[in-house]
Amino acid sequence: METLRLTIDAGDVGGEGSRAAIARAAEILRSGGTVAFPTETVYGLGANALDAEAVKKIFVAKERPSWDPLIVHIGERTMLGTVASEVSQDANRLMEAFWPGPLTLLLPRHPRVPENVTAGLERVGVRMPAHPVAHALLQAAGLPVAAPSANRFGRISPTSAWHVAEDLEGRIEAILDGGETTHGVESTVVDVRGAGCVIYRPGTITLEQLRSVCKGEVTFREELEESELAKAAPAPGMGMRHYAPRARLVLVEGVGRGGVELAMMEEVNRLEEAGEVVGVMATEGFMAALMLMRKKPFDRRGFTMGYNTVHVYHWGAWEKPEELARKLYAGLRWLDAAGVTVIVCPLPEPVGIGVAVRDRLMRASDR
Ligand code: TXA
Ligand code: MG
């Protein structure tokens, strides 16, 4: 199949060209096709969430196993009633605080939602994206749209239309190109339990943000006591290698920024001496350290240094986890494309969105 490329004028989402692109994408969704579209987190691969046949196409295109449930996206609150059979007061409070935005809530599934959307589970993940293009598309389609990240299963999530094409060109009806996404890591998936909430997947909405709204305790699913875990709903798709580059990923930790930089340097030297082509997710400042400490001489001309055995991606400022989140997937893809055999990457501090970045890196590595 030929994949149609529809382009949004970033400076003029409401303009004529953009409106035509959105109308065309909405038409494809309404007629049972698949469309990749930007959200504020990552690009999603959408299909009509109320049409089991359309949803099946998502699983086929991504080569995604049928046990991994999809998130349903809605454009307005009135649509919630067609996908969830019940919304508690506490869930409502979270929606008030974070919708539209990168928060997915697990709610009791409405019988109209086909079982392949939730992988047979009784609850459905729902979110209302804040991205203007996603919002306009959902409004124009007038449908709830099931959409996982628009990558081949297990691989790195896409933060640009180019990334989507790399994985899915020829396998989906259209790509709606709305430029790079804003946050760069996926939504936070939360189960509301009375006044408290359980985080199934850390994401763009931070622990601190959830704590400021939830009246009860906020816990990570992994931290639940065994007896509680037995009662909790399953979390498919969470316990396996995911978000992974082709190259092996080596994660580095250290005490403070200096400690991290020293540990990074040791890894780079060790791997290079072992004959690997090394990719580096370099934070600002690490570049300077690299110049001082690298054993082999290097070339100052560009990103690719020395004897083409070290490739450096300028990731961002260590102190700005938002920047690290936004550029994480683009960096891993860039290093993969450079042909490295191993990627050395520091684990950011577990603060704010840094928690989600760490989570993705750990799942992407061999650990
Ligand atoms: O930001 C995002 O959430 C992006 C954009 C496109 O909205 N979507 C996304 O979808 O990341 P996906 O399919 O790549 O990740 C969905 C994950 C599942 O693997 C699972 O861990 C969890 O969300 N999930 C979804 N529905 C669930 C359910 N009913 N019960 C438990 N976990 C669920
Ligand atoms: Mg995904």
mmCIF file of C-alpha atoms and ligand atoms in Angstrom:
data_model
loop_
_atom_site.group_PDB
_atom_site.id
_atom_site.type_symbol
_atom_site.label_atom_id
_atom_site.label_comp_id
_atom_site.label_asym_id
_atom_site.label_seq_id
_atom_site.Cartn_x
_atom_site.Cartn_y
_atom_site.Cartn_z
ATOM 1 C CA MET A 1 0.000 0.000 0.000
ATOM 2 C CA GLU A 2 1.171 3.532 -0.645
ATOM 3 C CA THR A 3 1.347 5.712 2.446
ATOM 4 C CA LEU A 4 -0.135 9.149 1.911
ATOM 5 C CA ARG A 5 1.845 12.054 3.382
ATOM 6 C CA LEU A 6 -0.386 14.867 4.680
ATOM 7 C CA THR A 7 1.391 17.970 5.917
ATOM 8 C CA ILE A 8 0.320 20.498 8.525
ATOM 9 C CA ASP A 9 1.651 24.034 8.318
ATOM 10 C CA ALA A 10 3.095 24.376 11.829
ATOM 11 C CA GLY A 11 2.619 28.129 11.862
ATOM 12 C CA ASP A 12 -0.987 27.880 10.748
ATOM 13 C CA VAL A 13 -2.789 24.793 12.054
ATOM 14 C CA GLY A 14 -6.133 26.476 11.380
ATOM 15 C CA GLY A 15 -5.166 27.508 7.819
ATOM 16 C CA GLU A 16 -6.701 26.141 4.639
ATOM 17 C CA GLY A 17 -3.941 23.656 3.735
ATOM 18 C CA SER A 18 -3.794 22.271 7.252
ATOM 19 C CA ARG A 19 -7.562 21.990 7.455
ATOM 20 C CA ALA A 20 -7.645 20.026 4.197
ATOM 21 C CA ALA A 21 -4.953 17.643 5.483
ATOM 22 C CA ILE A 22 -6.862 17.073 8.711
ATOM 23 C CA ALA A 23 -10.165 16.552 6.852
ATOM 24 C CA ARG A 24 -8.530 13.933 4.609
ATOM 25 C CA ALA A 25 -6.983 12.123 7.603
ATOM 26 C CA ALA A 26 -10.342 12.177 9.421
ATOM 27 C CA GLU A 27 -12.039 10.692 6.369
ATOM 28 C CA ILE A 28 -9.538 7.824 6.299
ATOM 29 C CA LEU A 29 -10.213 7.119 9.981
ATOM 30 C CA ARG A 30 -13.974 7.189 9.449
ATOM 31 C CA SER A 31 -13.711 4.730 6.578
ATOM 32 C CA GLY A 32 -11.765 2.217 8.683
ATOM 33 C CA GLY A 33 -8.165 3.108 7.745
ATOM 34 C CA THR A 34 -5.021 3.789 9.774
ATOM 35 C CA VAL A 35 -3.438 7.236 10.188
ATOM 36 C CA ALA A 36 -0.305 8.204 12.110
ATOM 37 C CA PHE A 37 -0.670 11.593 13.798
ATOM 38 C CA PRO A 38 1.286 13.794 16.223
ATOM 39 C CA THR A 39 0.355 14.132 19.874
ATOM 40 C CA GLU A 40 2.151 16.192 22.530
ATOM 41 C CA THR A 41 4.010 13.033 23.661
ATOM 42 C CA VAL A 42 4.880 10.858 20.627
ATOM 43 C CA TYR A 43 3.249 10.072 17.261
ATOM 44 C CA GLY A 44 0.321 7.649 17.513
ATOM 45 C CA LEU A 45 -0.993 5.166 14.947
ATOM 46 C CA GLY A 46 -4.759 5.702 14.966
ATOM 47 C CA ALA A 47 -7.843 3.778 13.885
ATOM 48 C CA ASN A 48 -11.548 3.931 14.764
ATOM 49 C CA ALA A 49 -11.689 2.554 18.327
ATOM 50 C CA LEU A 50 -15.244 1.261 17.838
ATOM 51 C CA ASP A 51 -14.392 -0.812 14.760
ATOM 52 C CA ALA A 52 -12.660 -4.124 15.552
ATOM 53 C CA GLU A 53 -11.521 -4.588 11.925
ATOM 54 C CA ALA A 54 -9.911 -1.147 11.802
ATOM 55 C CA VAL A 55 -8.194 -1.779 15.146
ATOM 56 C CA LYS A 56 -6.829 -5.072 13.840
ATOM 57 C CA LYS A 57 -4.937 -3.148 11.144
ATOM 58 C CA ILE A 58 -2.943 -1.379 13.869
ATOM 59 C CA PHE A 59 -1.739 -4.686 15.290
ATOM 60 C CA VAL A 60 -0.808 -5.939 11.822
ATOM 61 C CA ALA A 61 1.056 -2.768 10.781
ATOM 62 C CA LYS A 62 3.057 -2.633 14.020
ATOM 63 C CA GLU A 63 3.480 -6.404 14.326
ATOM 64 C CA ARG A 64 2.146 -5.914 17.819
ATOM 65 C CA PRO A 65 1.074 -8.945 19.863
ATOM 66 C CA SER A 66 -2.655 -9.078 20.590
ATOM 67 C CA TRP A 67 -2.126 -9.171 24.373
ATOM 68 C CA ASP A 68 -0.886 -5.560 24.460
ATOM 69 C CA PRO A 69 -3.839 -3.137 24.970
ATOM 70 C CA LEU A 70 -4.268 0.179 23.124
ATOM 71 C CA ILE A 71 -5.016 3.630 24.499
ATOM 72 C CA VAL A 72 -8.224 5.282 23.253
ATOM 73 C CA HIS A 73 -8.011 8.995 22.398
ATOM 74 C CA ILE A 74 -10.977 11.331 22.595
ATOM 75 C CA GLY A 75 -11.444 14.907 21.382
ATOM 76 C CA GLU A 76 -14.051 15.995 23.894
ATOM 77 C CA ARG A 77 -15.497 14.933 27.220
ATOM 78 C CA THR A 78 -18.888 14.042 25.718
ATOM 79 C CA MET A 79 -17.153 11.171 23.921
ATOM 80 C CA LEU A 80 -16.095 9.559 27.189
ATOM 81 C CA GLY A 81 -19.513 7.926 27.611
ATOM 82 C CA THR A 82 -19.027 5.835 24.473
ATOM 83 C CA VAL A 83 -15.776 4.259 25.709
ATOM 84 C CA ALA A 84 -16.065 4.084 29.520
ATOM 85 C CA SER A 85 -19.075 2.686 31.348
ATOM 86 C CA GLU A 86 -18.358 4.504 34.592
ATOM 87 C CA VAL A 87 -16.293 7.491 35.724
ATOM 88 C CA SER A 88 -15.661 7.953 39.441
ATOM 89 C CA GLN A 89 -15.463 11.357 41.120
ATOM 90 C CA ASP A 90 -11.790 10.833 41.770
ATOM 91 C CA ALA A 91 -11.134 10.028 38.115
ATOM 92 C CA ASN A 92 -13.065 13.152 37.225
ATOM 93 C CA ARG A 93 -10.821 15.261 39.412
ATOM 94 C CA LEU A 94 -7.752 14.019 37.547
ATOM 95 C CA MET A 95 -9.376 14.780 34.189
ATOM 96 C CA GLU A 96 -10.210 18.279 35.354
ATOM 97 C CA ALA A 97 -6.597 18.809 36.326
ATOM 98 C CA PHE A 98 -4.743 17.183 33.416
ATOM 99 C CA TRP A 99 -7.028 16.937 30.361
ATOM 100 C CA PRO A 100 -6.457 17.746 27.656
ATOM 101 C CA GLY A 101 -2.949 16.414 28.275
ATOM 102 C CA PRO A 102 -0.565 13.480 28.616
ATOM 103 C CA LEU A 103 -2.473 11.476 31.243
ATOM 104 C CA THR A 104 -4.092 8.102 30.450
ATOM 105 C CA LEU A 105 -6.723 6.828 32.881
ATOM 106 C CA LEU A 106 -7.747 3.172 33.177
ATOM 107 C CA LEU A 107 -11.569 3.127 33.317
ATOM 108 C CA PRO A 108 -14.216 0.380 33.132
ATOM 109 C CA ARG A 109 -14.615 -0.545 29.455
ATOM 110 C CA HIS A 110 -17.907 0.286 27.739
ATOM 111 C CA PRO A 111 -19.305 -2.814 25.960
ATOM 112 C CA ARG A 112 -19.175 -0.876 22.671
ATOM 113 C CA VAL A 113 -15.381 -0.912 22.737
ATOM 114 C CA PRO A 114 -14.197 -4.051 20.910
ATOM 115 C CA GLU A 115 -12.187 -6.517 22.954
ATOM 116 C CA ASN A 116 -9.101 -6.288 20.770
ATOM 117 C CA VAL A 117 -8.651 -2.656 21.907
ATOM 118 C CA THR A 118 -8.171 -3.671 25.548
ATOM 119 C CA ALA A 119 -6.647 -7.101 24.819
ATOM 120 C CA GLY A 120 -9.649 -8.627 26.559
ATOM 121 C CA LEU A 121 -9.181 -6.623 29.768
ATOM 122 C CA GLU A 122 -12.128 -5.140 31.624
ATOM 123 C CA ARG A 123 -10.646 -1.674 31.643
ATOM 124 C CA VAL A 124 -9.766 0.693 28.875
ATOM 125 C CA GLY A 125 -7.018 3.318 28.862
ATOM 126 C CA VAL A 126 -8.396 6.714 27.791
ATOM 127 C CA ARG A 127 -6.746 10.053 27.201
ATOM 128 C CA MET A 128 -7.579 13.426 25.650
ATOM 129 C CA PRO A 129 -4.482 14.754 23.891
ATOM 130 C CA ALA A 130 -3.567 18.435 24.084
ATOM 131 C CA HIS A 131 -1.713 18.665 20.755
ATOM 132 C CA PRO A 132 -3.646 21.030 18.440
ATOM 133 C CA VAL A 133 -3.318 18.661 15.432
ATOM 134 C CA ALA A 134 -4.449 15.599 17.429
ATOM 135 C CA HIS A 135 -7.295 17.627 18.848
ATOM 136 C CA ALA A 136 -8.421 18.913 15.435
ATOM 137 C CA LEU A 137 -8.200 15.406 13.957
ATOM 138 C CA LEU A 138 -10.294 13.850 16.735
ATOM 139 C CA GLN A 139 -12.875 16.612 16.398
ATOM 140 C CA ALA A 140 -13.048 16.211 12.624
ATOM 141 C CA ALA A 141 -13.304 12.405 12.810
ATOM 142 C CA GLY A 142 -15.968 12.574 15.508
ATOM 143 C CA LEU A 143 -14.777 9.193 16.769
ATOM 144 C CA PRO A 144 -12.786 7.780 19.648
ATOM 145 C CA VAL A 145 -9.434 6.762 18.146
ATOM 146 C CA ALA A 146 -7.340 3.837 19.390
ATOM 147 C CA ALA A 147 -3.658 4.702 19.016
ATOM 148 C CA PRO A 148 -0.452 3.107 20.247
ATOM 149 C CA SER A 149 2.865 4.783 19.517
ATOM 150 C CA ALA A 150 3.499 4.660 15.742
ATOM 151 C CA ASN A 151 6.584 2.407 15.756
ATOM 152 C CA ARG A 152 7.208 -1.272 15.036
ATOM 153 C CA PHE A 153 6.524 -3.230 18.207
ATOM 154 C CA GLY A 154 9.362 -3.096 20.735
ATOM 155 C CA ARG A 155 11.234 -0.363 18.913
ATOM 156 C CA ILE A 156 11.829 3.313 19.669
ATOM 157 C CA SER A 157 8.731 5.529 19.800
ATOM 158 C CA PRO A 158 8.535 8.195 17.045
ATOM 159 C CA THR A 159 8.730 11.902 17.805
ATOM 160 C CA SER A 160 8.619 13.027 14.153
ATOM 161 C CA ALA A 161 6.832 12.021 10.939
ATOM 162 C CA TRP A 162 10.206 10.921 9.593
ATOM 163 C CA HIS A 163 10.559 8.392 12.442
ATOM 164 C CA VAL A 164 7.079 7.043 11.662
ATOM 165 C CA ALA A 165 7.981 6.594 7.996
ATOM 166 C CA GLU A 166 11.169 4.718 8.969
ATOM 167 C CA ASP A 167 9.078 2.061 10.725
ATOM 168 C CA LEU A 168 5.704 2.062 8.963
ATOM 169 C CA GLU A 169 5.986 3.439 5.407
ATOM 170 C CA GLY A 170 3.934 1.236 3.099
ATOM 171 C CA ARG A 171 2.119 -0.425 5.993
ATOM 172 C CA ILE A 172 -0.411 2.323 6.875
ATOM 173 C CA GLU A 173 -2.804 4.558 4.919
ATOM 174 C CA ALA A 174 -1.422 7.970 5.905
ATOM 175 C CA ILE A 175 0.991 10.004 8.001
ATOM 176 C CA LEU A 176 -0.218 13.371 9.206
ATOM 177 C CA ASP A 177 3.003 15.376 9.545
ATOM 178 C CA GLY A 178 2.683 17.998 12.272
ATOM 179 C CA GLY A 179 6.391 18.438 13.041
ATOM 180 C CA GLU A 180 8.221 17.262 16.144
ATOM 181 C CA THR A 181 6.279 16.342 19.253
ATOM 182 C CA THR A 182 6.499 18.486 22.392
ATOM 183 C CA HIS A 183 7.377 16.257 25.363
ATOM 184 C CA GLY A 184 9.070 13.252 23.764
ATOM 185 C CA VAL A 185 8.019 10.499 26.188
ATOM 186 C CA GLU A 186 4.609 8.846 26.428
ATOM 187 C CA SER A 187 1.656 9.670 28.648
ATOM 188 C CA THR A 188 1.502 8.612 32.289
ATOM 189 C CA VAL A 189 -0.858 5.622 32.694
ATOM 190 C CA VAL A 190 -2.777 5.755 35.957
ATOM 191 C CA ASP A 191 -5.334 3.587 37.716
ATOM 192 C CA VAL A 192 -7.554 5.634 40.016
ATOM 193 C CA ARG A 193 -8.402 3.714 43.178
ATOM 194 C CA GLY A 194 -10.703 5.633 45.458
ATOM 195 C CA ALA A 195 -8.864 8.791 46.407
ATOM 196 C CA GLY A 196 -5.445 7.367 45.553
ATOM 197 C CA CYS A 197 -3.776 6.385 42.321
ATOM 198 C CA VAL A 198 -1.438 3.724 41.044
ATOM 199 C CA ILE A 199 1.025 4.575 38.270
ATOM 200 C CA TYR A 200 1.193 1.780 35.665
ATOM 201 C CA ARG A 201 3.625 3.630 33.427
ATOM 202 C CA PRO A 202 5.528 6.776 34.464
ATOM 203 C CA GLY A 203 5.280 9.475 31.810
ATOM 204 C CA THR A 204 4.994 13.149 31.030
ATOM 205 C CA ILE A 205 2.648 13.961 33.917
ATOM 206 C CA THR A 206 5.015 13.691 36.880
ATOM 207 C CA LEU A 207 4.660 12.067 40.284
ATOM 208 C CA GLU A 208 4.826 15.531 41.812
ATOM 209 C CA GLN A 209 1.932 16.729 39.608
ATOM 210 C CA LEU A 210 -0.192 13.704 40.497
ATOM 211 C CA ARG A 211 0.532 14.180 44.215
ATOM 212 C CA SER A 212 -0.694 17.764 44.001
ATOM 213 C CA VAL A 213 -4.125 16.588 42.790
ATOM 214 C CA CYS A 214 -4.694 13.102 44.222
ATOM 215 C CA LYS A 215 -6.157 13.232 47.707
ATOM 216 C CA GLY A 216 -4.885 9.760 48.580
ATOM 217 C CA GLU A 217 -1.583 8.014 48.150
ATOM 218 C CA VAL A 218 0.211 7.916 44.779
ATOM 219 C CA THR A 219 2.191 4.701 44.254
ATOM 220 C CA PHE A 220 3.985 2.936 41.439
ATOM 221 C CA ARG A 221 2.500 -0.426 40.501
ATOM 222 C CA GLU A 222 5.849 -2.164 41.101
ATOM 223 C CA GLU A 223 5.847 -0.857 44.663
ATOM 224 C CA LEU A 224 2.508 -2.427 45.628
ATOM 225 C CA GLU A 225 2.580 -5.092 48.364
ATOM 226 C CA GLU A 226 2.218 -8.597 46.998
ATOM 227 C CA SER A 227 -1.298 -9.018 48.367
ATOM 228 C CA GLU A 228 -2.383 -5.758 46.692
ATOM 229 C CA LEU A 229 -0.636 -6.622 43.456
ATOM 230 C CA ALA A 230 -2.696 -9.796 43.245
ATOM 231 C CA LYS A 231 -5.845 -7.661 43.362
ATOM 232 C CA ALA A 232 -4.589 -5.048 40.914
ATOM 233 C CA ALA A 233 -5.381 -5.217 37.217
ATOM 234 C CA PRO A 234 -2.719 -6.697 34.949
ATOM 235 C CA ALA A 235 -0.165 -4.407 33.280
ATOM 236 C CA PRO A 236 0.597 -5.994 29.929
ATOM 237 C CA GLY A 237 3.322 -4.459 27.841
ATOM 238 C CA MET A 238 5.251 -3.205 30.837
ATOM 239 C CA GLY A 239 7.542 -6.064 31.808
ATOM 240 C CA MET A 240 9.660 -6.539 28.726
ATOM 241 C CA ARG A 241 12.347 -5.100 26.443
ATOM 242 C CA HIS A 242 10.805 -2.096 24.716
ATOM 243 C CA TYR A 243 11.682 1.337 23.302
ATOM 244 C CA ALA A 244 14.889 -0.300 22.128
ATOM 245 C CA PRO A 245 17.541 0.809 19.636
ATOM 246 C CA ARG A 246 19.245 -1.821 17.481
ATOM 247 C CA ALA A 247 22.563 -1.139 19.162
ATOM 248 C CA ARG A 248 23.211 -2.523 22.638
ATOM 249 C CA LEU A 249 22.472 0.093 25.281
ATOM 250 C CA VAL A 250 24.881 0.578 28.182
ATOM 251 C CA LEU A 251 23.504 2.734 31.000
ATOM 252 C CA VAL A 252 25.790 4.656 33.290
ATOM 253 C CA GLU A 253 25.193 6.011 36.761
ATOM 254 C CA GLY A 254 27.418 8.033 39.041
ATOM 255 C CA VAL A 255 27.345 10.401 41.987
ATOM 256 C CA GLY A 256 26.612 13.933 40.800
ATOM 257 C CA ARG A 257 27.282 15.237 37.330
ATOM 258 C CA GLY A 258 31.041 14.862 37.696
ATOM 259 C CA GLY A 259 30.705 11.265 38.809
ATOM 260 C CA VAL A 260 28.447 10.468 35.866
ATOM 261 C CA GLU A 261 30.855 12.069 33.396
ATOM 262 C CA LEU A 262 33.807 10.127 34.768
ATOM 263 C CA ALA A 263 31.898 6.842 34.595
ATOM 264 C CA MET A 264 30.787 7.672 31.020
ATOM 265 C CA MET A 265 34.360 8.340 29.973
ATOM 266 C CA GLU A 266 35.556 5.030 31.381
ATOM 267 C CA GLU A 267 32.833 3.158 29.504
ATOM 268 C CA VAL A 268 33.562 4.942 26.210
ATOM 269 C CA ASN A 269 37.275 4.148 26.440
ATOM 270 C CA ARG A 270 36.683 0.542 27.486
ATOM 271 C CA LEU A 271 34.197 -0.175 24.689
ATOM 272 C CA GLU A 272 36.263 1.577 22.054
ATOM 273 C CA GLU A 273 39.326 -0.436 23.036
ATOM 274 C CA ALA A 274 37.220 -3.572 22.770
ATOM 275 C CA GLY A 275 36.661 -2.707 19.102
ATOM 276 C CA GLU A 276 33.097 -1.414 19.328
ATOM 277 C CA VAL A 277 31.691 1.514 17.336
ATOM 278 C CA VAL A 278 30.488 3.623 20.240
ATOM 279 C CA GLY A 279 27.505 5.980 20.283
ATOM 280 C CA VAL A 280 27.327 8.520 23.099
ATOM 281 C CA MET A 281 24.236 10.263 24.435
ATOM 282 C CA ALA A 282 26.253 13.268 25.565
ATOM 283 C CA THR A 283 24.902 15.865 27.927
ATOM 284 C CA GLU A 284 26.310 19.383 27.835
ATOM 285 C CA GLY A 285 29.630 19.553 29.608
ATOM 286 C CA PHE A 286 30.361 15.938 28.864
ATOM 287 C CA MET A 287 31.752 17.134 25.544
ATOM 288 C CA ALA A 288 34.436 19.069 27.417
ATOM 289 C CA ALA A 289 35.207 16.065 29.580
ATOM 290 C CA LEU A 290 35.506 13.920 26.492
ATOM 291 C CA MET A 291 38.123 16.259 25.005
ATOM 292 C CA LEU A 292 40.217 16.202 28.156
ATOM 293 C CA MET A 293 40.029 12.550 28.957
ATOM 294 C CA ARG A 294 39.651 10.601 25.757
ATOM 295 C CA LYS A 295 42.659 8.374 25.250
ATOM 296 C CA LYS A 296 42.654 8.454 21.451
ATOM 297 C CA PRO A 297 43.118 11.743 19.624
ATOM 298 C CA PHE A 298 39.984 13.044 17.975
ATOM 299 C CA ASP A 299 38.743 15.222 15.215
ATOM 300 C CA ARG A 300 37.241 18.573 16.168
ATOM 301 C CA ARG A 301 35.301 18.975 12.954
ATOM 302 C CA GLY A 302 31.984 17.467 13.873
ATOM 303 C CA PHE A 303 29.808 15.059 15.723
ATOM 304 C CA THR A 304 31.711 12.030 14.578
ATOM 305 C CA MET A 305 35.080 11.804 16.202
ATOM 306 C CA GLY A 306 38.388 9.965 16.012
ATOM 307 C CA TYR A 307 38.555 7.049 13.669
ATOM 308 C CA ASN A 308 34.787 6.980 13.186
ATOM 309 C CA THR A 309 34.570 4.796 16.235
ATOM 310 C CA VAL A 310 32.826 7.320 18.468
ATOM 311 C CA HIS A 311 29.620 9.088 17.434
ATOM 312 C CA VAL A 312 28.283 11.771 19.715
ATOM 313 C CA TYR A 313 24.684 12.939 19.974
ATOM 314 C CA HIS A 314 24.246 16.317 21.663
ATOM 315 C CA TRP A 315 21.470 15.292 24.008
ATOM 316 C CA GLY A 316 20.899 18.376 26.156
ATOM 317 C CA ALA A 317 21.493 19.919 29.566
ATOM 318 C CA TRP A 318 21.815 17.460 32.456
ATOM 319 C CA GLU A 319 19.852 19.858 34.670
ATOM 320 C CA LYS A 320 16.923 20.027 32.218
ATOM 321 C CA PRO A 321 15.096 16.683 32.269
ATOM 322 C CA GLU A 322 12.413 18.122 29.936
ATOM 323 C CA GLU A 323 15.052 18.633 27.260
ATOM 324 C CA LEU A 324 16.455 15.120 27.811
ATOM 325 C CA ALA A 325 12.928 13.677 27.476
ATOM 326 C CA ARG A 326 12.175 15.621 24.299
ATOM 327 C CA LYS A 327 15.367 14.477 22.538
ATOM 328 C CA LEU A 328 15.719 10.952 23.968
ATOM 329 C CA TYR A 329 14.149 8.919 21.147
ATOM 330 C CA ALA A 330 15.525 11.133 18.368
ATOM 331 C CA GLY A 331 19.010 10.620 19.820
ATOM 332 C CA LEU A 332 18.734 6.840 20.026
ATOM 333 C CA ARG A 333 17.455 6.717 16.446
ATOM 334 C CA TRP A 334 20.210 9.047 15.230
ATOM 335 C CA LEU A 335 22.942 6.884 16.761
ATOM 336 C CA ASP A 336 21.345 3.721 15.349
ATOM 337 C CA ALA A 337 21.385 5.337 11.897
ATOM 338 C CA ALA A 338 25.085 6.186 12.332
ATOM 339 C CA GLY A 339 25.719 2.454 12.618
ATOM 340 C CA VAL A 340 27.047 2.235 16.161
ATOM 341 C CA THR A 341 27.263 -1.178 17.823
ATOM 342 C CA VAL A 342 26.778 0.111 21.350
ATOM 343 C CA ILE A 343 25.244 3.250 22.896
ATOM 344 C CA VAL A 344 26.546 4.662 26.176
ATOM 345 C CA CYS A 345 23.946 6.742 27.985
ATOM 346 C CA PRO A 346 23.794 8.302 31.450
ATOM 347 C CA LEU A 347 20.675 7.697 33.557
ATOM 348 C CA PRO A 348 19.142 11.071 34.478
ATOM 349 C CA GLU A 349 18.152 11.825 38.066
ATOM 350 C CA PRO A 350 14.730 10.469 39.066
ATOM 351 C CA VAL A 351 13.161 13.916 39.307
ATOM 352 C CA GLY A 352 10.107 15.173 37.379
ATOM 353 C CA ILE A 353 9.957 13.753 33.862
ATOM 354 C CA GLY A 354 13.413 12.235 34.546
ATOM 355 C CA VAL A 355 11.564 9.303 36.160
ATOM 356 C CA ALA A 356 9.955 8.466 32.798
ATOM 357 C CA VAL A 357 13.250 8.884 30.907
ATOM 358 C CA ARG A 358 14.950 6.439 33.309
ATOM 359 C CA ASP A 359 12.059 3.995 32.941
ATOM 360 C CA ARG A 360 12.332 3.981 29.133
ATOM 361 C CA LEU A 361 16.108 3.630 29.195
ATOM 362 C CA MET A 362 15.978 0.688 31.609
ATOM 363 C CA ARG A 363 13.375 -1.052 29.460
ATOM 364 C CA ALA A 364 15.442 -0.388 26.344
ATOM 365 C CA SER A 365 18.642 -1.806 27.842
ATOM 366 C CA ASP A 366 19.516 -5.408 28.519
ATOM 367 C CA ARG A 367 19.171 -5.059 32.276
HETATM 368 O O1 TXA B 1 1.524 9.107 25.001
HETATM 369 C C1 TXA B 1 0.982 8.023 24.755
HETATM 370 O O2 TXA B 1 0.404 7.372 25.617
HETATM 371 C C2 TXA B 1 1.050 7.503 23.304
HETATM 372 C C3 TXA B 1 0.285 8.495 22.427
HETATM 373 C C4 TXA B 1 0.171 8.013 21.008
HETATM 374 O O3 TXA B 1 -0.975 8.750 22.994
HETATM 375 N N1 TXA B 1 0.521 6.186 23.226
HETATM 376 C C5 TXA B 1 1.185 5.091 23.693
HETATM 377 O O4 TXA B 1 0.548 3.870 23.453
HETATM 378 O O5 TXA B 1 2.247 5.156 24.269
HETATM 379 P P1 TXA B 1 1.292 2.463 23.539
HETATM 380 O O6 TXA B 1 0.352 1.493 22.958
HETATM 381 O O7 TXA B 1 2.612 2.549 22.919
HETATM 382 O O8 TXA B 1 1.379 2.140 25.062
HETATM 383 C C6 TXA B 1 0.202 1.739 25.725
HETATM 384 C C7 TXA B 1 0.534 1.025 27.019
HETATM 385 C C8 TXA B 1 0.349 -0.480 26.940
HETATM 386 O O9 TXA B 1 1.507 -1.155 26.505
HETATM 387 C C9 TXA B 1 0.043 -0.797 28.396
HETATM 388 O O10 TXA B 1 1.247 -0.862 29.117
HETATM 389 C C10 TXA B 1 -0.751 0.427 28.862
HETATM 390 O O11 TXA B 1 -0.431 1.465 27.989
HETATM 391 N N2 TXA B 1 -2.203 0.163 28.780
HETATM 392 C C11 TXA B 1 -3.073 0.559 27.812
HETATM 393 N N3 TXA B 1 -4.317 0.107 28.061
HETATM 394 C C12 TXA B 1 -4.232 -0.592 29.214
HETATM 395 C C13 TXA B 1 -5.164 -1.329 29.999
HETATM 396 N N4 TXA B 1 -6.440 -1.431 29.642
HETATM 397 N N5 TXA B 1 -4.718 -1.922 31.134
HETATM 398 C C14 TXA B 1 -3.413 -1.828 31.501
HETATM 399 N N6 TXA B 1 -2.487 -1.165 30.796
HETATM 400 C C15 TXA B 1 -2.881 -0.547 29.677
HETATM 401 MG MG MG B 2 4.522 2.103 22.496
#
